[in-house]
Amino acid sequence: MSDLNKLTVADARDMLRKGDVTSVALTEACLSAIDGAGALNAFVHHTPDLALQRARAADARIKAGDAPAMCGIPVGIKDLFCTEGVASQAASRILDGFRPEYESTVSAQLRDAGAVMLGKLNMDEFAMGSSNETSAYGPAVNPWKLDGRDLTPGGSSGGSAAAIAADLCLAATGTDTGGSIRQPAAFTGTVGIKPTYGRCSRWGIVAFASSLDQAGPMTKTVRDAAIMLEAMCGHDPKDSTSADLPVPDFEAMLTGDIRGTKIGIPREYRMDGMPAEIEALWARGAEMLRDAGAEIVDISLPHTKYALPAYYVIAPAEASSNLARYDGVRFGHRAKLAPGDGITQMYEKTRAEGFGPEVQRRVMVGTYVLSAGFYDAYYNRARKVRSLIKRDFDEAFAAGIDAILTPATPSSAFALGEMVDADPVQMYLNDVFTVTVNLAGLPGVAVPAGLDAKGLPLGLQLIGRPWEEGALLNTAQVLETAAGFVSKPEKWW
């Protein structure tokens, strides 16, 4: 029973209901694994006492017959989610010491469903990054290694991905603004889904780019993602963008039958310089779905090439607006002032000390594209491109396409420090296959599908119709089963 932390959510749920295991035992196994995994730097705020308290309460609920699917399941919460009385810093110095007096809607729904919060997970500062190297806590480390080198777990939800891959928790929350759930999942051999924009409430999640941000589950299997997503979803009147739609039983929709469905292969995703093994994995994924009875159709998404530049105008513009609230006045870090300094100096010094270089870069870019002389040239033009990208997807779905298959990332995980001194655009190119999904507000899921020549995980991405996460997860599970990915990193931490 010492390997309880290696269970899937589905298996743990079934064992809890049968009385074969307790939530306290599951929680203690995860806490022990976390204590022994400091080298991964995945958990940055530990809440063992709170976890055991919630585990005991979950066991009581299960004994009383009041057990939702997530009841008693130990999970990690990304540091972007505000958690009542528990440090919530968005991995930024500027929120040092901030302990909210309220709970984010998504983490509250998991709590109310009986899930056990083990602590807060590392991430890129304000979710801005693709490698977890912008975190004020230092980077999380991928459990997978290459020639003794530390690898990135991806970003911004790098701590979540690392924790699941290393079996520190059974599942975790993530957020995805341009690929921040799907890219880390692909880099670590785990599953991550970004739901349709509006499916999960954004209330109480520290905002990066409000029209793009969306919470989602990160798990070991597609079935686990379906179970956890149902608990995270639901209409929230506190979020004006939350959809007032019923939440399906996503797990019940995992029939394994995709016969007659049409899977689109977008020709524009065949990028120049794409590694041959990514191309081969993509072709193999299409073959797996064809063998399961799906029809593979070549499609065109003609405005794809404009997605990355449009994203890196819109996201920084929204970030510069959202981050204006961090001024050292009401909460978080405040710089020490010299005699004679006024409020302007306080703002300047606080933000210079509190924001890291990548956040400063994006705030400056966002402020620039929103300025009077450049608003139409950059921001308005990017918004128009976004509409065209969404129209491309709408037309594909209107033509009968049920899901779209693409690579999840342009490569496997790279070494920490490898891109620190490189042109920032090189880092931004990690999002090349994922940002279109956020710009169009669609659901997208990353599924581990194989290993590259270096022995590192590679993932495939499926993009679904809006609000049809159940059908998307069903297709993802078919792909997961056919791929048969069971590899785990060798323990070195």
Coordinates of C-alpha atoms in Angstrom, one line a residue:
M1 CA 0.0 0.0 0.0
S2 CA 3.0 2.3 -0.1
D3 CA 2.4 3.0 -3.8
L4 CA -1.0 4.6 -3.2
N5 CA 0.2 7.8 -4.7
K6 CA 0.7 6.0 -8.0
L7 CA -3.1 5.3 -8.4
T8 CA -5.2 7.0 -11.0
V9 CA -8.2 9.0 -9.9
A10 CA -10.6 6.4 -11.2
D11 CA -8.9 3.5 -9.4
A12 CA -8.6 5.5 -6.1
R13 CA -12.3 6.5 -6.3
D14 CA -13.4 2.9 -6.8
M15 CA -11.1 1.7 -3.9
L16 CA -12.4 4.4 -1.6
R17 CA -16.0 3.5 -2.4
K18 CA -15.3 -0.2 -1.7
G19 CA -13.6 0.6 1.5
D20 CA -10.3 -0.9 0.3
V21 CA -8.4 2.3 1.1
T22 CA -9.0 5.6 3.0
S23 CA -8.5 9.1 1.9
V24 CA -6.2 9.6 4.9
A25 CA -3.9 6.8 3.6
L26 CA -4.0 8.2 0.1
T27 CA -3.1 11.6 1.4
E28 CA -0.3 10.4 3.6
A29 CA 1.2 8.5 0.7
C30 CA 1.2 11.7 -1.4
L31 CA 2.5 13.9 1.4
S32 CA 5.4 11.4 1.9
A33 CA 6.1 11.5 -1.9
I34 CA 6.1 15.3 -1.8
D35 CA 8.5 15.4 1.1
G36 CA 10.9 13.2 -0.8
A37 CA 10.7 15.2 -4.1
G38 CA 12.2 18.6 -3.1
A39 CA 14.5 18.4 -6.1
L40 CA 11.6 18.7 -8.4
N41 CA 10.4 22.0 -6.8
A42 CA 6.9 21.2 -7.9
F43 CA 5.1 22.1 -4.7
V44 CA 5.8 25.6 -3.4
H45 CA 3.3 26.0 -0.6
H46 CA 2.7 22.9 1.6
T47 CA -0.6 22.4 3.5
P48 CA -0.2 18.9 5.1
D49 CA -2.4 19.7 8.2
L50 CA -5.2 21.1 6.0
A51 CA -4.9 18.1 3.7
L52 CA -5.2 15.5 6.5
Q53 CA -8.2 17.5 8.0
R54 CA -9.9 17.4 4.6
A55 CA -9.0 13.7 4.1
R56 CA -10.7 12.8 7.4
A57 CA -13.8 14.7 6.4
A58 CA -13.8 12.9 3.1
D59 CA -13.6 9.5 4.8
A60 CA -16.6 10.5 6.9
R61 CA -18.6 11.5 3.8
I62 CA -17.7 8.3 2.0
K63 CA -18.7 6.2 5.1
A64 CA -22.0 8.1 5.2
G65 CA -22.6 7.3 1.5
D66 CA -22.2 10.9 0.4
A67 CA -19.3 10.6 -2.0
P68 CA -19.0 12.5 -5.3
A69 CA -16.4 11.1 -7.7
M70 CA -13.6 13.4 -6.5
C71 CA -14.3 12.8 -2.8
G72 CA -11.1 11.8 -0.9
I73 CA -8.8 12.3 -4.0
P74 CA -5.6 14.2 -3.1
V75 CA -4.9 17.0 -5.7
G76 CA -2.5 19.8 -6.2
I77 CA -3.7 23.4 -6.9
K78 CA -1.7 25.6 -9.3
D79 CA -0.5 28.8 -7.5
L80 CA -2.7 30.9 -9.8
F81 CA -5.8 29.8 -8.0
C82 CA -6.7 31.9 -4.9
T83 CA -7.1 29.6 -1.9
E84 CA -8.6 30.9 1.3
G85 CA -6.0 31.4 4.0
V86 CA -3.3 29.8 1.9
A87 CA -0.5 31.7 0.2
S88 CA -1.5 32.5 -3.4
Q89 CA 1.3 34.3 -5.2
A90 CA 1.0 33.5 -8.9
A91 CA 4.8 32.7 -8.5
S92 CA 5.5 36.4 -8.3
R93 CA 7.4 38.5 -5.8
I94 CA 4.8 41.2 -6.1
L95 CA 2.2 39.0 -4.3
D96 CA 4.6 37.9 -1.6
G97 CA 2.7 37.3 1.6
F98 CA -0.8 37.4 0.0
R99 CA -3.2 35.1 1.6
P100 CA -6.7 35.5 0.2
E101 CA -9.8 35.7 2.3
Y102 CA -11.8 33.9 -0.4
E103 CA -11.6 30.7 -2.5
S104 CA -11.5 30.6 -6.3
T105 CA -14.7 29.0 -7.7
V106 CA -12.9 26.1 -9.3
S107 CA -10.9 25.1 -6.2
A108 CA -14.0 25.7 -4.1
Q109 CA -16.0 23.2 -6.3
L110 CA -13.2 20.7 -5.9
R111 CA -13.2 21.3 -2.1
D112 CA -16.9 21.0 -1.9
A113 CA -16.8 17.7 -3.9
G114 CA -14.5 16.3 -1.2
A115 CA -11.1 16.6 -3.0
V116 CA -8.1 17.0 -0.7
M117 CA -5.8 20.0 -1.4
L118 CA -2.1 18.9 -0.8
G119 CA -0.7 22.4 -1.4
K120 CA 0.1 24.9 -4.1
L121 CA 2.0 24.1 -7.3
N122 CA 4.9 25.9 -9.1
M123 CA 4.3 27.8 -12.3
D124 CA 5.6 30.6 -14.5
E125 CA 5.2 34.0 -13.0
F126 CA 1.6 35.2 -13.7
A127 CA 1.4 32.2 -16.1
M128 CA 3.7 34.0 -18.5
G129 CA 6.2 31.4 -19.8
S130 CA 6.6 28.1 -21.5
S131 CA 9.3 26.5 -19.3
N132 CA 8.5 27.4 -15.6
E133 CA 11.7 29.4 -15.5
T134 CA 10.0 32.8 -14.8
S135 CA 8.8 31.6 -11.4
A136 CA 9.9 33.6 -8.4
Y137 CA 10.3 30.2 -6.6
G138 CA 12.8 29.0 -9.2
P139 CA 11.9 26.4 -11.9
A140 CA 10.0 23.2 -11.4
V141 CA 12.0 20.3 -12.8
N142 CA 10.7 17.6 -15.2
P143 CA 10.9 14.1 -13.6
W144 CA 12.2 13.0 -17.0
K145 CA 15.9 13.5 -17.4
L146 CA 18.2 13.5 -20.5
D147 CA 21.9 12.6 -20.1
G148 CA 21.8 13.8 -16.5
R149 CA 20.5 17.2 -17.4
D150 CA 17.5 18.9 -15.8
L151 CA 14.6 19.4 -18.3
T152 CA 11.8 21.8 -18.2
P153 CA 8.4 20.4 -17.4
G154 CA 6.9 23.1 -19.6
G155 CA 4.9 26.1 -18.7
S156 CA 3.1 27.8 -17.3
S157 CA 1.5 24.8 -15.4
G158 CA 5.0 23.2 -15.0
G159 CA 4.6 22.3 -11.3
S160 CA 1.3 20.6 -12.0
A161 CA 2.7 18.5 -14.8
A162 CA 5.8 17.6 -12.8
A163 CA 3.8 16.6 -9.8
I164 CA 1.5 14.3 -11.7
A165 CA 4.4 12.7 -13.7
A166 CA 6.3 12.0 -10.5
D167 CA 3.1 10.7 -8.7
L168 CA 3.2 13.4 -6.0
C169 CA -0.6 13.8 -6.4
L170 CA -3.3 12.0 -8.2
A171 CA -4.4 15.0 -10.2
A172 CA -3.9 18.8 -10.4
T173 CA -5.5 22.0 -11.6
G174 CA -3.9 24.0 -14.4
T175 CA -4.7 27.0 -16.4
D176 CA -4.3 27.5 -20.2
T177 CA -3.9 30.9 -21.9
G178 CA -2.0 29.8 -24.9
G179 CA -1.1 26.2 -24.2
S180 CA -0.1 26.2 -20.5
I181 CA -2.0 23.0 -19.8
R182 CA -1.3 21.1 -23.0
Q183 CA 2.4 21.8 -23.6
P184 CA 3.4 20.8 -20.0
A185 CA 1.3 17.6 -20.4
A186 CA 3.0 16.7 -23.6
F187 CA 6.5 17.4 -22.1
T188 CA 5.8 15.1 -19.1
G189 CA 3.8 12.2 -20.6
T190 CA 0.5 13.2 -18.8
V191 CA -3.0 14.3 -20.0
G192 CA -4.3 17.9 -19.9
I193 CA -7.4 19.4 -21.3
K194 CA -8.3 23.1 -21.8
P195 CA -12.1 23.2 -21.9
T196 CA -14.2 25.6 -24.0
Y197 CA -13.8 29.2 -22.9
G198 CA -16.5 29.7 -20.3
R199 CA -16.9 26.1 -19.2
C200 CA -14.9 26.7 -16.0
S201 CA -15.3 29.8 -14.0
R202 CA -12.3 32.3 -14.0
W203 CA -13.4 33.9 -10.7
G204 CA -10.6 33.8 -8.1
I205 CA -8.0 32.8 -10.7
V206 CA -5.3 35.5 -10.9
A207 CA -5.8 37.0 -14.3
F208 CA -3.3 37.0 -17.1
A209 CA -5.3 37.6 -20.3
S210 CA -9.0 37.5 -19.5
S211 CA -10.4 36.6 -22.9
L212 CA -8.0 33.6 -23.2
D213 CA -7.5 32.2 -19.7
Q214 CA -9.3 28.9 -18.9
A215 CA -8.9 26.4 -16.1
G216 CA -8.7 22.7 -16.7
P217 CA -7.5 19.4 -15.1
M218 CA -4.1 17.8 -15.5
T219 CA -4.2 14.0 -14.8
K220 CA -2.6 10.6 -15.5
T221 CA -5.3 9.4 -17.8
V222 CA -8.1 10.7 -20.0
R223 CA -10.7 9.0 -17.8
D224 CA -9.3 10.9 -14.8
A225 CA -9.5 14.2 -16.8
A226 CA -13.2 13.5 -17.5
I227 CA -13.9 12.8 -13.8
M228 CA -12.1 15.9 -12.6
L229 CA -13.4 18.2 -15.3
E230 CA -17.0 17.5 -14.3
A231 CA -16.2 18.6 -10.7
M232 CA -14.5 21.8 -12.0
C233 CA -17.3 22.9 -14.4
G234 CA -20.5 24.8 -13.8
H235 CA -22.1 28.1 -14.2
D236 CA -20.8 30.9 -11.9
P237 CA -22.8 34.2 -11.7
K238 CA -19.6 35.8 -10.3
D239 CA -17.9 35.3 -13.7
S240 CA -19.7 37.2 -16.5
T241 CA -18.0 34.9 -19.1
S242 CA -19.2 31.7 -17.4
A243 CA -21.6 29.7 -19.6
D244 CA -25.0 28.8 -18.2
L245 CA -25.0 25.3 -19.5
P246 CA -25.6 21.9 -17.9
V247 CA -22.5 20.0 -17.0
P248 CA -22.5 16.5 -18.7
D249 CA -21.3 13.3 -17.2
F250 CA -18.1 13.3 -19.1
E251 CA -17.0 9.9 -17.9
A252 CA -20.2 8.3 -19.1
M253 CA -19.4 9.6 -22.6
L254 CA -16.2 7.6 -22.8
T255 CA -17.7 4.8 -24.9
G256 CA -14.6 4.1 -26.9
D257 CA -16.6 4.2 -30.1
I258 CA -15.6 6.8 -32.7
R259 CA -16.8 5.0 -35.8
G260 CA -18.1 7.4 -38.4
T261 CA -16.5 10.5 -36.9
K262 CA -14.4 12.8 -39.1
I263 CA -10.9 13.8 -37.9
G264 CA -9.4 16.8 -39.6
I265 CA -5.6 17.1 -40.4
P266 CA -4.8 20.8 -41.0
R267 CA -2.2 21.2 -43.7
E268 CA -1.1 24.6 -42.2
Y269 CA 0.3 22.8 -39.1
R270 CA 3.0 21.1 -41.2
M271 CA 5.6 23.7 -40.3
D272 CA 8.9 24.3 -42.0
G273 CA 11.6 22.6 -40.0
M274 CA 9.2 20.3 -38.1
P275 CA 11.3 17.4 -36.7
A276 CA 10.7 14.1 -38.6
E277 CA 9.7 12.3 -35.4
I278 CA 6.9 14.8 -34.7
E279 CA 5.7 14.4 -38.3
A280 CA 5.9 10.6 -37.9
L281 CA 4.0 10.6 -34.5
W282 CA 1.3 12.8 -36.1
A283 CA 0.9 10.4 -39.0
R284 CA 0.8 7.4 -36.6
G285 CA -1.9 9.2 -34.5
A286 CA -4.0 9.6 -37.6
E287 CA -3.6 6.0 -38.5
M288 CA -4.6 4.9 -34.9
L289 CA -7.9 6.9 -35.3
R290 CA -8.5 5.5 -38.8
D291 CA -8.0 2.0 -37.4
A292 CA -10.7 2.8 -34.8
G293 CA -13.2 3.7 -37.5
A294 CA -12.7 7.4 -37.9
E295 CA -12.5 9.1 -41.3
I296 CA -9.3 11.1 -41.7
V297 CA -9.8 14.3 -43.7
D298 CA -7.3 16.9 -44.9
I299 CA -8.5 20.4 -44.0
S300 CA -7.3 23.9 -44.3
L301 CA -7.1 26.5 -41.5
P302 CA -5.7 29.3 -43.7
H303 CA -5.1 31.9 -41.0
T304 CA -3.0 29.7 -38.7
K305 CA 0.3 31.4 -39.7
Y306 CA -1.0 34.7 -38.1
A307 CA -2.0 33.1 -34.8
L308 CA 1.2 33.4 -32.9
P309 CA 1.8 37.1 -33.7
A310 CA -1.9 37.9 -33.0
Y311 CA -1.7 36.0 -29.7
Y312 CA 1.4 37.9 -28.6
V313 CA -0.4 41.2 -29.2
I314 CA -3.7 40.3 -27.6
A315 CA -2.3 38.5 -24.5
P316 CA 0.2 41.2 -23.5
A317 CA -2.4 43.9 -24.1
E318 CA -4.8 42.2 -21.7
A319 CA -2.0 41.5 -19.2
S320 CA -0.9 45.1 -19.1
S321 CA -4.4 46.1 -18.1
N322 CA -4.8 43.2 -15.6
L323 CA -1.5 43.7 -13.9
A324 CA -2.0 47.5 -13.4
R325 CA -3.7 46.6 -10.0
Y326 CA -0.4 45.5 -8.5
D327 CA 0.9 48.8 -7.2
G328 CA 2.1 48.1 -3.6
V329 CA -0.8 49.9 -2.0
R330 CA -3.3 47.3 -0.9
F331 CA -1.6 43.9 -0.8
G332 CA 1.6 42.1 -1.7
H333 CA 5.1 43.5 -2.0
R334 CA 5.8 47.2 -1.4
A335 CA 9.3 48.6 -2.1
K336 CA 11.2 50.5 0.6
L337 CA 11.2 54.2 -0.3
A338 CA 13.9 56.8 0.1
P339 CA 13.2 60.1 1.9
G340 CA 11.2 62.3 -0.4
D341 CA 9.9 59.5 -2.6
G342 CA 6.2 60.0 -3.6
I343 CA 3.5 57.7 -4.9
T344 CA 5.0 57.6 -8.4
Q345 CA 8.3 56.4 -7.0
M346 CA 6.5 53.8 -4.9
Y347 CA 4.7 52.4 -8.0
E348 CA 7.9 52.3 -10.0
K349 CA 10.1 50.7 -7.4
T350 CA 7.5 48.2 -6.3
R351 CA 6.9 47.0 -9.9
A352 CA 10.5 47.0 -10.7
E353 CA 11.2 44.7 -7.7
G354 CA 8.0 42.7 -7.8
F355 CA 7.7 41.8 -11.5
G356 CA 10.3 39.5 -13.2
P357 CA 11.8 40.3 -16.6
E358 CA 9.3 38.3 -18.7
V359 CA 6.3 39.9 -17.0
Q360 CA 7.9 43.3 -17.4
R361 CA 8.5 42.6 -21.1
R362 CA 4.9 41.6 -21.7
V363 CA 3.5 44.5 -19.8
M364 CA 5.6 46.9 -21.9
V365 CA 4.6 45.2 -25.1
G366 CA 1.0 45.3 -24.1
T367 CA 1.1 49.0 -23.1
Y368 CA 2.8 49.8 -26.4
V369 CA 0.2 48.0 -28.6
L370 CA -2.6 49.7 -26.7
S371 CA -1.1 53.2 -27.0
A372 CA -2.8 55.9 -29.0
G373 CA -0.6 55.7 -32.0
F374 CA -0.5 51.9 -32.3
Y375 CA -3.9 50.7 -31.1
D376 CA -5.3 50.3 -34.6
A377 CA -2.1 49.1 -36.2
Y378 CA -1.5 46.3 -33.6
Y379 CA -4.3 45.6 -31.2
N380 CA -7.3 46.1 -33.5
R381 CA -5.6 44.2 -36.3
A382 CA -4.8 41.3 -34.0
R383 CA -8.5 41.2 -32.9
K384 CA -9.6 41.0 -36.6
V385 CA -7.1 38.1 -37.2
R386 CA -8.5 36.4 -34.1
S387 CA -12.0 36.5 -35.7
L388 CA -10.6 35.0 -38.9
I389 CA -8.9 32.2 -37.0
K390 CA -12.2 31.4 -35.2
R391 CA -14.0 31.5 -38.6
D392 CA -11.5 28.9 -40.0
F393 CA -12.5 26.5 -37.2
D394 CA -16.2 27.3 -37.5
E395 CA -16.1 26.4 -41.2
A396 CA -14.2 23.2 -40.6
F397 CA -16.8 22.0 -38.0
A398 CA -19.7 23.2 -40.2
A399 CA -18.3 20.9 -43.0
G400 CA -18.7 17.9 -40.7
I401 CA -15.3 17.7 -38.9
D402 CA -15.8 16.3 -35.4
A403 CA -12.2 16.9 -34.1
I404 CA -8.9 18.1 -35.4
L405 CA -5.6 16.2 -34.8
T406 CA -2.3 18.1 -34.5
P407 CA 1.0 17.7 -32.7
A408 CA 0.9 19.2 -29.2
T409 CA 4.4 20.7 -29.3
P410 CA 7.2 21.3 -31.9
S411 CA 9.7 19.2 -29.8
S412 CA 10.1 17.2 -26.6
A413 CA 11.2 18.9 -23.4
F414 CA 14.3 21.0 -23.6
A415 CA 16.9 21.5 -20.9
L416 CA 16.5 24.2 -18.3
G417 CA 18.6 27.2 -19.1
E418 CA 18.8 26.2 -22.8
M419 CA 16.6 29.2 -24.0
V420 CA 17.2 31.7 -21.2
D421 CA 19.6 33.8 -23.3
A422 CA 17.9 33.1 -26.6
D423 CA 15.6 35.4 -28.5
P424 CA 12.3 35.4 -26.6
V425 CA 10.5 34.5 -29.8
Q426 CA 12.2 31.1 -29.8
M427 CA 10.5 30.4 -26.5
Y428 CA 7.2 31.7 -27.8
L429 CA 7.4 29.3 -30.7
N430 CA 6.6 26.5 -28.2
D431 CA 3.0 27.7 -28.4
V432 CA 2.8 27.4 -32.2
F433 CA 0.3 24.5 -32.2
T434 CA -1.7 25.5 -29.1
V435 CA -2.5 29.3 -29.3
T436 CA -5.1 28.9 -32.0
V437 CA -7.3 26.9 -29.6
N438 CA -7.3 29.8 -27.1
L439 CA -7.9 32.5 -29.7
A440 CA -11.0 30.5 -31.0
G441 CA -12.2 29.6 -27.4
L442 CA -12.3 25.9 -28.3
P443 CA -11.6 22.8 -26.2
G444 CA -8.2 21.1 -26.7
V445 CA -6.6 18.1 -25.1
A446 CA -3.0 16.7 -25.1
V447 CA -2.5 13.0 -24.9
P448 CA 0.9 11.2 -24.5
A449 CA 1.5 9.2 -27.7
G450 CA 5.1 8.0 -27.7
L451 CA 8.7 8.6 -27.0
D452 CA 11.2 10.5 -29.2
A453 CA 14.7 9.1 -30.1
K454 CA 16.1 10.5 -26.8
G455 CA 13.5 8.6 -24.8
L456 CA 11.4 11.7 -23.9
P457 CA 7.6 11.9 -24.1
L458 CA 5.8 13.4 -27.1
G459 CA 2.1 14.3 -27.1
L460 CA -0.6 14.7 -29.7
Q461 CA -3.4 17.4 -29.5
L462 CA -7.0 16.9 -30.3
I463 CA -9.2 20.1 -30.9
G464 CA -12.9 19.7 -30.5
R465 CA -16.2 21.5 -31.2
P466 CA -17.2 24.1 -28.7
W467 CA -19.0 22.7 -25.6
E468 CA -18.3 19.1 -26.8
E469 CA -15.6 18.1 -24.3
G470 CA -17.3 14.7 -23.8
A471 CA -16.9 13.8 -27.5
L472 CA -13.4 15.2 -27.5
L473 CA -12.4 13.2 -24.4
N474 CA -13.9 10.0 -26.0
T475 CA -11.7 10.5 -29.1
A476 CA -8.8 11.2 -26.8
Q477 CA -9.3 8.0 -24.9
V478 CA -9.4 6.0 -28.1
L479 CA -6.0 7.6 -29.1
E480 CA -4.6 7.0 -25.6
T481 CA -5.6 3.3 -25.7
A482 CA -4.2 2.8 -29.2
A483 CA -0.9 4.6 -28.3
G484 CA -0.6 2.4 -25.2
F485 CA 1.8 5.0 -23.5
V486 CA 2.8 3.5 -20.2
S487 CA 6.3 4.9 -19.8
K488 CA 7.3 6.5 -16.6
P489 CA 10.4 8.5 -15.7
E490 CA 13.1 6.6 -13.8
K491 CA 13.2 8.0 -10.2
W492 CA 16.2 10.1 -9.5
W493 CA 14.8 12.7 -7.1

